[in-house]
Amino acid sequence: MAIKKKQIVSYPIEVLRPVRDYLSEKLFGLEKRKKELSREDPFSDKSRLLDNAAVDADAAEKVGHMQVFALKQVADKSIIQIRKALTMIKIGKYGVCEKCGKMIDTDRLMIMPEITICVSCEKKREK
Ligand SMILES: [Zn+2]
């Protein structure tokens, strides 16, 4: 009887290509969104340094800034995640958990193509 090897199969390029295209497109969209957010940030408005805005307006600006900041952080996190997944594709390790080295469930990858860790490792991390 043959010894059962650790099952690590890399995905064929036909499978990876659409994933890579999808992720690249998503990354492009996110970077665009981030630039838009920078423009929406009231703190990046240089004219604000010159006007003597009322306290109310100032508070609204702060809230606006916080919202933009939070949205930017979310975008940043996704950008990092997608870049990581794209690197995994490049080095031929896409679909392999970066923590334990096991194959990530394909159902999971279908839902979240940018994911680079398996369910059990994610659960461990959440603890
Ligand atoms: Zn894992």
CSV table of N, CA and C and ligand atoms in Angstrom, one decimal:
chain,number,residue,atom,x,y,z
A,1,MET,N,0.8,-1.2,0.0
A,1,MET,CA,0.0,0.0,0.0
A,1,MET,C,0.9,1.3,0.0
A,2,ALA,N,0.5,2.2,-0.8
A,2,ALA,CA,1.2,3.4,-0.9
A,2,ALA,C,1.1,4.3,0.4
A,3,ILE,N,2.1,4.9,0.7
A,3,ILE,CA,2.0,5.8,1.9
A,3,ILE,C,1.3,7.1,1.5
A,4,LYS,N,0.3,7.5,2.3
A,4,LYS,CA,-0.5,8.7,1.9
A,4,LYS,C,0.4,9.9,2.2
A,5,LYS,N,0.6,10.7,1.2
A,5,LYS,CA,1.4,11.9,1.3
A,5,LYS,C,0.5,13.0,1.8
A,6,LYS,N,1.1,14.0,2.4
A,6,LYS,CA,0.4,15.2,2.8
A,6,LYS,C,-0.2,15.8,1.6
A,7,GLN,N,-1.5,16.0,1.6
A,7,GLN,CA,-2.2,16.5,0.4
A,7,GLN,C,-2.0,18.0,0.1
A,8,ILE,N,-1.0,18.4,-0.6
A,8,ILE,CA,-0.8,19.8,-0.9
A,8,ILE,C,-0.8,19.8,-2.4
A,9,VAL,N,-1.9,20.3,-3.0
A,9,VAL,CA,-2.0,20.4,-4.4
A,9,VAL,C,-2.1,21.9,-4.8
A,10,SER,N,-1.3,22.4,-5.7
A,10,SER,CA,-1.5,23.8,-6.0
A,10,SER,C,-2.5,23.8,-7.2
A,11,TYR,N,-3.2,24.9,-7.2
A,11,TYR,CA,-4.3,25.0,-8.2
A,11,TYR,C,-3.7,25.3,-9.6
A,12,PRO,N,-4.3,24.7,-10.6
A,12,PRO,CA,-3.8,25.0,-12.0
A,12,PRO,C,-4.1,26.4,-12.4
A,13,ILE,N,-3.3,26.9,-13.3
A,13,ILE,CA,-3.4,28.3,-13.7
A,13,ILE,C,-4.8,28.7,-14.2
A,14,GLU,N,-5.5,27.8,-14.8
A,14,GLU,CA,-6.8,28.0,-15.4
A,14,GLU,C,-7.7,28.4,-14.2
A,15,VAL,N,-7.5,27.9,-13.1
A,15,VAL,CA,-8.3,28.2,-11.9
A,15,VAL,C,-7.8,29.5,-11.3
A,16,LEU,N,-6.5,29.7,-11.3
A,16,LEU,CA,-5.9,30.8,-10.6
A,16,LEU,C,-6.1,32.1,-11.4
A,17,ARG,N,-6.1,32.0,-12.7
A,17,ARG,CA,-6.2,33.2,-13.5
A,17,ARG,C,-7.4,34.1,-13.2
A,18,PRO,N,-8.6,33.5,-13.2
A,18,PRO,CA,-9.8,34.3,-12.9
A,18,PRO,C,-9.7,34.9,-11.4
A,19,VAL,N,-9.2,34.1,-10.5
A,19,VAL,CA,-9.1,34.6,-9.1
A,19,VAL,C,-8.1,35.8,-9.1
A,20,ARG,N,-7.0,35.6,-9.8
A,20,ARG,CA,-6.0,36.7,-9.8
A,20,ARG,C,-6.6,38.0,-10.4
A,21,ASP,N,-7.3,37.8,-11.5
A,21,ASP,CA,-8.0,38.9,-12.2
A,21,ASP,C,-9.0,39.6,-11.3
A,22,TYR,N,-9.8,38.8,-10.6
A,22,TYR,CA,-10.8,39.3,-9.7
A,22,TYR,C,-10.2,40.1,-8.6
A,23,LEU,N,-9.1,39.5,-8.0
A,23,LEU,CA,-8.4,40.2,-6.9
A,23,LEU,C,-7.7,41.5,-7.3
A,24,SER,N,-7.1,41.4,-8.5
A,24,SER,CA,-6.5,42.6,-9.0
A,24,SER,C,-7.5,43.8,-9.2
A,25,GLU,N,-8.6,43.4,-9.8
A,25,GLU,CA,-9.7,44.4,-10.0
A,25,GLU,C,-10.2,45.0,-8.7
A,26,LYS,N,-10.3,44.1,-7.7
A,26,LYS,CA,-10.8,44.5,-6.4
A,26,LYS,C,-9.8,45.4,-5.7
A,27,LEU,N,-8.5,45.1,-5.9
A,27,LEU,CA,-7.5,45.9,-5.3
A,27,LEU,C,-7.4,47.3,-6.0
A,28,PHE,N,-7.6,47.3,-7.3
A,28,PHE,CA,-7.6,48.6,-8.0
A,28,PHE,C,-8.8,49.4,-7.5
A,29,GLY,N,-10.0,48.8,-7.3
A,29,GLY,CA,-11.1,49.5,-6.9
A,29,GLY,C,-10.9,50.1,-5.5
A,30,LEU,N,-10.3,49.3,-4.6
A,30,LEU,CA,-10.1,49.7,-3.2
A,30,LEU,C,-9.1,50.9,-3.2
A,31,GLU,N,-8.1,50.8,-4.0
A,31,GLU,CA,-7.1,51.9,-4.0
A,31,GLU,C,-7.7,53.2,-4.5
A,32,LYS,N,-8.6,53.1,-5.5
A,32,LYS,CA,-9.3,54.2,-6.0
A,32,LYS,C,-10.2,54.8,-4.9
A,33,ARG,N,-10.9,53.9,-4.2
A,33,ARG,CA,-11.8,54.3,-3.1
A,33,ARG,C,-11.0,55.0,-2.0
A,34,LYS,N,-9.8,54.6,-1.8
A,34,LYS,CA,-9.0,55.2,-0.7
A,34,LYS,C,-8.6,56.6,-1.1
A,35,LYS,N,-8.3,56.8,-2.4
A,35,LYS,CA,-8.0,58.2,-2.9
A,35,LYS,C,-9.2,59.1,-2.7
A,36,GLU,N,-10.4,58.5,-3.1
A,36,GLU,CA,-11.6,59.3,-3.0
A,36,GLU,C,-11.8,59.7,-1.5
A,37,LEU,N,-11.6,58.7,-0.6
A,37,LEU,CA,-11.8,59.0,0.8
A,37,LEU,C,-10.9,60.1,1.3
A,38,SER,N,-9.7,60.1,0.8
A,38,SER,CA,-8.7,61.2,1.2
A,38,SER,C,-9.3,62.6,0.8
A,39,ARG,N,-9.9,62.6,-0.3
A,39,ARG,CA,-10.5,63.9,-0.8
A,39,ARG,C,-11.7,64.2,0.1
A,40,GLU,N,-12.4,63.2,0.5
A,40,GLU,CA,-13.6,63.5,1.4
A,40,GLU,C,-13.3,63.9,2.8
A,41,ASP,N,-12.1,63.6,3.2
A,41,ASP,CA,-11.6,63.9,4.5
A,41,ASP,C,-11.6,65.4,4.7
A,42,PRO,N,-12.4,66.0,5.6
A,42,PRO,CA,-12.4,67.4,5.8
A,42,PRO,C,-11.0,67.9,6.3
A,43,PHE,N,-10.3,67.1,7.0
A,43,PHE,CA,-9.0,67.5,7.5
A,43,PHE,C,-8.0,67.7,6.4
A,44,SER,N,-8.3,67.1,5.2
A,44,SER,CA,-7.3,67.3,4.1
A,44,SER,C,-7.6,68.5,3.3
A,45,ASP,N,-8.7,69.2,3.7
A,45,ASP,CA,-9.1,70.4,3.0
A,45,ASP,C,-8.2,71.5,3.5
A,46,LYS,N,-7.3,72.0,2.7
A,46,LYS,CA,-6.4,73.0,3.2
A,46,LYS,C,-7.0,74.4,3.5
A,47,SER,N,-8.1,74.7,2.9
A,47,SER,CA,-8.8,76.0,3.2
A,47,SER,C,-9.3,76.1,4.6
A,48,ARG,N,-9.4,74.9,5.3
A,48,ARG,CA,-10.0,74.9,6.6
A,48,ARG,C,-9.0,75.6,7.6
A,49,LEU,N,-7.8,75.6,7.3
A,49,LEU,CA,-6.8,76.3,8.2
A,49,LEU,C,-7.0,77.8,8.2
A,50,LEU,N,-7.6,78.3,7.1
A,50,LEU,CA,-7.8,79.7,7.0
A,50,LEU,C,-9.1,80.3,7.5
A,51,ASP,N,-10.1,79.4,7.5
A,51,ASP,CA,-11.4,80.0,7.9
A,51,ASP,C,-11.6,79.8,9.4
A,52,ASN,N,-12.3,80.7,10.0
A,52,ASN,CA,-12.6,80.6,11.4
A,52,ASN,C,-13.9,80.0,11.6
A,53,ALA,N,-14.0,78.6,11.4
A,53,ALA,CA,-15.2,77.9,11.5
A,53,ALA,C,-15.8,77.9,12.9
A,54,ALA,N,-17.1,77.9,13.0
A,54,ALA,CA,-17.8,77.8,14.3
A,54,ALA,C,-17.5,76.5,14.9
A,55,VAL,N,-17.6,76.4,16.2
A,55,VAL,CA,-17.3,75.2,17.0
A,55,VAL,C,-18.1,74.0,16.4
A,56,ASP,N,-19.4,74.3,16.1
A,56,ASP,CA,-20.2,73.2,15.5
A,56,ASP,C,-19.7,72.6,14.3
A,57,ALA,N,-19.3,73.5,13.4
A,57,ALA,CA,-18.7,73.0,12.1
A,57,ALA,C,-17.4,72.2,12.4
A,58,ASP,N,-16.7,72.7,13.4
A,58,ASP,CA,-15.4,72.0,13.7
A,58,ASP,C,-15.7,70.6,14.2
A,59,ALA,N,-16.8,70.4,15.0
A,59,ALA,CA,-17.1,69.1,15.5
A,59,ALA,C,-17.6,68.2,14.4
A,60,ALA,N,-18.3,68.8,13.5
A,60,ALA,CA,-18.8,68.0,12.3
A,60,ALA,C,-17.6,67.5,11.5
A,61,GLU,N,-16.6,68.4,11.4
A,61,GLU,CA,-15.4,68.0,10.6
A,61,GLU,C,-14.7,66.9,11.3
A,62,LYS,N,-14.7,66.9,12.6
A,62,LYS,CA,-14.0,65.9,13.4
A,62,LYS,C,-14.7,64.5,13.1
A,63,VAL,N,-16.0,64.6,13.2
A,63,VAL,CA,-16.8,63.3,13.0
A,63,VAL,C,-16.5,62.8,11.6
A,64,GLY,N,-16.6,63.7,10.6
A,64,GLY,CA,-16.3,63.4,9.2
A,64,GLY,C,-14.9,62.8,9.1
A,65,HIS,N,-14.0,63.3,9.7
A,65,HIS,CA,-12.6,62.8,9.7
A,65,HIS,C,-12.5,61.4,10.3
A,66,MET,N,-13.2,61.2,11.4
A,66,MET,CA,-13.2,59.9,12.0
A,66,MET,C,-13.8,58.8,11.1
A,67,GLN,N,-14.9,59.2,10.5
A,67,GLN,CA,-15.6,58.3,9.6
A,67,GLN,C,-14.7,57.9,8.4
A,68,VAL,N,-14.1,58.9,7.8
A,68,VAL,CA,-13.2,58.7,6.7
A,68,VAL,C,-12.0,57.8,7.2
A,69,PHE,N,-11.5,58.1,8.4
A,69,PHE,CA,-10.4,57.3,8.9
A,69,PHE,C,-10.8,55.8,9.1
A,70,ALA,N,-12.0,55.6,9.6
A,70,ALA,CA,-12.4,54.2,9.8
A,70,ALA,C,-12.6,53.5,8.5
A,71,LEU,N,-13.2,54.2,7.5
A,71,LEU,CA,-13.4,53.6,6.2
A,71,LEU,C,-12.0,53.3,5.5
A,72,LYS,N,-11.1,54.2,5.7
A,72,LYS,CA,-9.8,54.0,5.2
A,72,LYS,C,-9.1,52.8,5.8
A,73,GLN,N,-9.3,52.6,7.1
A,73,GLN,CA,-8.7,51.5,7.8
A,73,GLN,C,-9.2,50.2,7.2
A,74,VAL,N,-10.5,50.1,7.0
A,74,VAL,CA,-11.2,48.9,6.4
A,74,VAL,C,-10.6,48.7,5.1
A,75,ALA,N,-10.5,49.7,4.3
A,75,ALA,CA,-9.9,49.6,2.9
A,75,ALA,C,-8.5,49.1,3.0
A,76,ASP,N,-7.7,49.6,3.9
A,76,ASP,CA,-6.3,49.3,4.0
A,76,ASP,C,-6.2,47.8,4.4
A,77,LYS,N,-7.0,47.3,5.3
A,77,LYS,CA,-7.0,45.9,5.7
A,77,LYS,C,-7.3,45.0,4.5
A,78,SER,N,-8.3,45.4,3.7
A,78,SER,CA,-8.6,44.6,2.5
A,78,SER,C,-7.4,44.6,1.5
A,79,ILE,N,-6.9,45.8,1.4
A,79,ILE,CA,-5.8,45.9,0.4
A,79,ILE,C,-4.6,45.0,0.8
A,80,ILE,N,-4.3,45.0,2.1
A,80,ILE,CA,-3.2,44.1,2.5
A,80,ILE,C,-3.5,42.7,2.3
A,81,GLN,N,-4.7,42.3,2.6
A,81,GLN,CA,-5.2,40.9,2.5
A,81,GLN,C,-5.1,40.5,1.0
A,82,ILE,N,-5.6,41.3,0.1
A,82,ILE,CA,-5.6,41.0,-1.3
A,82,ILE,C,-4.2,40.9,-1.8
A,83,ARG,N,-3.3,41.8,-1.4
A,83,ARG,CA,-1.9,41.8,-1.9
A,83,ARG,C,-1.3,40.5,-1.5
A,84,LYS,N,-1.6,40.0,-0.3
A,84,LYS,CA,-1.1,38.8,0.3
A,84,LYS,C,-1.5,37.6,-0.6
A,85,ALA,N,-2.8,37.6,-0.9
A,85,ALA,CA,-3.4,36.5,-1.7
A,85,ALA,C,-2.8,36.5,-3.1
A,86,LEU,N,-2.5,37.7,-3.6
A,86,LEU,CA,-1.9,37.8,-5.0
A,86,LEU,C,-0.5,37.3,-4.9
A,87,THR,N,0.2,37.5,-3.8
A,87,THR,CA,1.6,37.0,-3.7
A,87,THR,C,1.6,35.5,-3.6
A,88,MET,N,0.6,35.0,-2.9
A,88,MET,CA,0.5,33.5,-2.8
A,88,MET,C,0.2,32.9,-4.2
A,89,ILE,N,-0.5,33.6,-5.0
A,89,ILE,CA,-0.8,33.1,-6.4
A,89,ILE,C,0.5,33.1,-7.1
A,90,LYS,N,1.3,34.1,-7.0
A,90,LYS,CA,2.5,34.3,-7.7
A,90,LYS,C,3.5,33.2,-7.3
A,91,ILE,N,3.6,32.9,-6.1
A,91,ILE,CA,4.6,31.9,-5.6
A,91,ILE,C,4.1,30.5,-5.6
A,92,GLY,N,2.9,30.4,-6.2
A,92,GLY,CA,2.3,29.1,-6.3
A,92,GLY,C,1.8,28.4,-5.0
A,93,LYS,N,1.5,29.3,-4.1
A,93,LYS,CA,1.0,28.7,-2.8
A,93,LYS,C,-0.4,29.1,-2.5
A,94,TYR,N,-1.1,29.6,-3.5
A,94,TYR,CA,-2.5,30.0,-3.3
A,94,TYR,C,-3.4,28.8,-2.8
A,95,GLY,N,-4.2,29.1,-1.8
A,95,GLY,CA,-5.0,28.1,-1.2
A,95,GLY,C,-4.4,27.3,-0.1
A,96,VAL,N,-3.1,27.6,0.2
A,96,VAL,CA,-2.5,26.9,1.3
A,96,VAL,C,-2.5,27.8,2.5
A,97,CYS,N,-2.9,27.3,3.6
A,97,CYS,CA,-3.0,28.1,4.8
A,97,CYS,C,-1.6,28.6,5.2
A,98,GLU,N,-1.5,29.9,5.4
A,98,GLU,CA,-0.2,30.5,5.8
A,98,GLU,C,0.3,30.2,7.2
A,99,LYS,N,-0.6,29.7,8.0
A,99,LYS,CA,-0.2,29.4,9.4
A,99,LYS,C,0.2,27.9,9.5
A,100,CYS,N,-0.7,27.0,9.0
A,100,CYS,CA,-0.5,25.6,9.3
A,100,CYS,C,0.0,24.8,8.0
A,101,GLY,N,-0.1,25.5,6.8
A,101,GLY,CA,0.3,24.8,5.6
A,101,GLY,C,-0.6,23.8,5.0
A,102,LYS,N,-1.8,23.7,5.6
A,102,LYS,CA,-2.8,22.8,5.0
A,102,LYS,C,-3.6,23.5,3.9
A,103,MET,N,-4.3,22.7,3.1
A,103,MET,CA,-5.1,23.3,2.1
A,103,MET,C,-6.3,24.0,2.7
A,104,ILE,N,-6.6,25.2,2.2
A,104,ILE,CA,-7.8,25.9,2.7
A,104,ILE,C,-9.0,25.3,1.9
A,105,ASP,N,-10.1,25.1,2.6
A,105,ASP,CA,-11.3,24.6,2.0
A,105,ASP,C,-11.7,25.4,0.8
A,106,THR,N,-12.0,24.8,-0.3
A,106,THR,CA,-12.3,25.5,-1.5
A,106,THR,C,-13.6,26.3,-1.4
A,107,ASP,N,-14.6,25.8,-0.6
A,107,ASP,CA,-15.8,26.6,-0.4
A,107,ASP,C,-15.5,27.9,0.2
A,108,ARG,N,-14.6,27.9,1.1
A,108,ARG,CA,-14.1,29.1,1.8
A,108,ARG,C,-13.5,30.1,0.9
A,109,LEU,N,-12.6,29.5,0.0
A,109,LEU,CA,-12.0,30.4,-1.0
A,109,LEU,C,-12.9,31.0,-2.0
A,110,MET,N,-14.0,30.2,-2.3
A,110,MET,CA,-15.0,30.7,-3.2
A,110,MET,C,-15.7,32.0,-2.6
A,111,ILE,N,-16.0,31.9,-1.4
A,111,ILE,CA,-16.7,33.0,-0.7
A,111,ILE,C,-15.7,34.2,-0.5
A,112,MET,N,-14.5,33.8,0.0
A,112,MET,CA,-13.5,34.9,0.3
A,112,MET,C,-12.2,34.5,-0.4
A,113,PRO,N,-12.1,34.9,-1.7
A,113,PRO,CA,-10.9,34.5,-2.5
A,113,PRO,C,-9.6,35.1,-1.9
A,114,GLU,N,-9.7,36.2,-1.1
A,114,GLU,CA,-8.5,36.8,-0.6
A,114,GLU,C,-8.0,36.2,0.7
A,115,ILE,N,-8.7,35.2,1.1
A,115,ILE,CA,-8.3,34.6,2.4
A,115,ILE,C,-7.0,33.8,2.3
A,116,THR,N,-6.2,33.9,3.3
A,116,THR,CA,-4.9,33.1,3.2
A,116,THR,C,-4.7,32.2,4.5
A,117,ILE,N,-5.7,32.1,5.3
A,117,ILE,CA,-5.6,31.2,6.4
A,117,ILE,C,-6.9,30.3,6.5
A,118,CYS,N,-6.7,29.1,7.0
A,118,CYS,CA,-7.8,28.2,7.1
A,118,CYS,C,-8.8,28.5,8.3
A,119,VAL,N,-9.9,27.8,8.3
A,119,VAL,CA,-10.9,28.0,9.3
A,119,VAL,C,-10.4,27.8,10.7
A,120,SER,N,-9.7,26.6,10.9
A,120,SER,CA,-9.2,26.3,12.2
A,120,SER,C,-8.2,27.3,12.7
A,121,CYS,N,-7.3,27.8,11.8
A,121,CYS,CA,-6.3,28.8,12.3
A,121,CYS,C,-7.0,30.1,12.6
A,122,GLU,N,-8.0,30.4,11.8
A,122,GLU,CA,-8.7,31.7,12.1
A,122,GLU,C,-9.4,31.6,13.5
A,123,LYS,N,-10.0,30.4,13.8
A,123,LYS,CA,-10.7,30.3,15.0
A,123,LYS,C,-9.7,30.4,16.2
A,124,LYS,N,-8.5,29.8,16.0
A,124,LYS,CA,-7.4,29.9,17.0
A,124,LYS,C,-7.0,31.3,17.3
A,125,ARG,N,-7.0,32.1,16.2
A,125,ARG,CA,-6.5,33.5,16.2
A,125,ARG,C,-7.6,34.3,17.0
A,126,GLU,N,-8.8,34.0,16.8
A,126,GLU,CA,-9.9,34.8,17.4
A,126,GLU,C,-9.9,34.6,18.9
A,127,LYS,N,-9.4,33.5,19.4
A,127,LYS,CA,-9.5,33.2,20.8
A,127,LYS,C,-8.7,34.2,21.7
B,1,ZN,ZN,-4.4,26.7,9.0
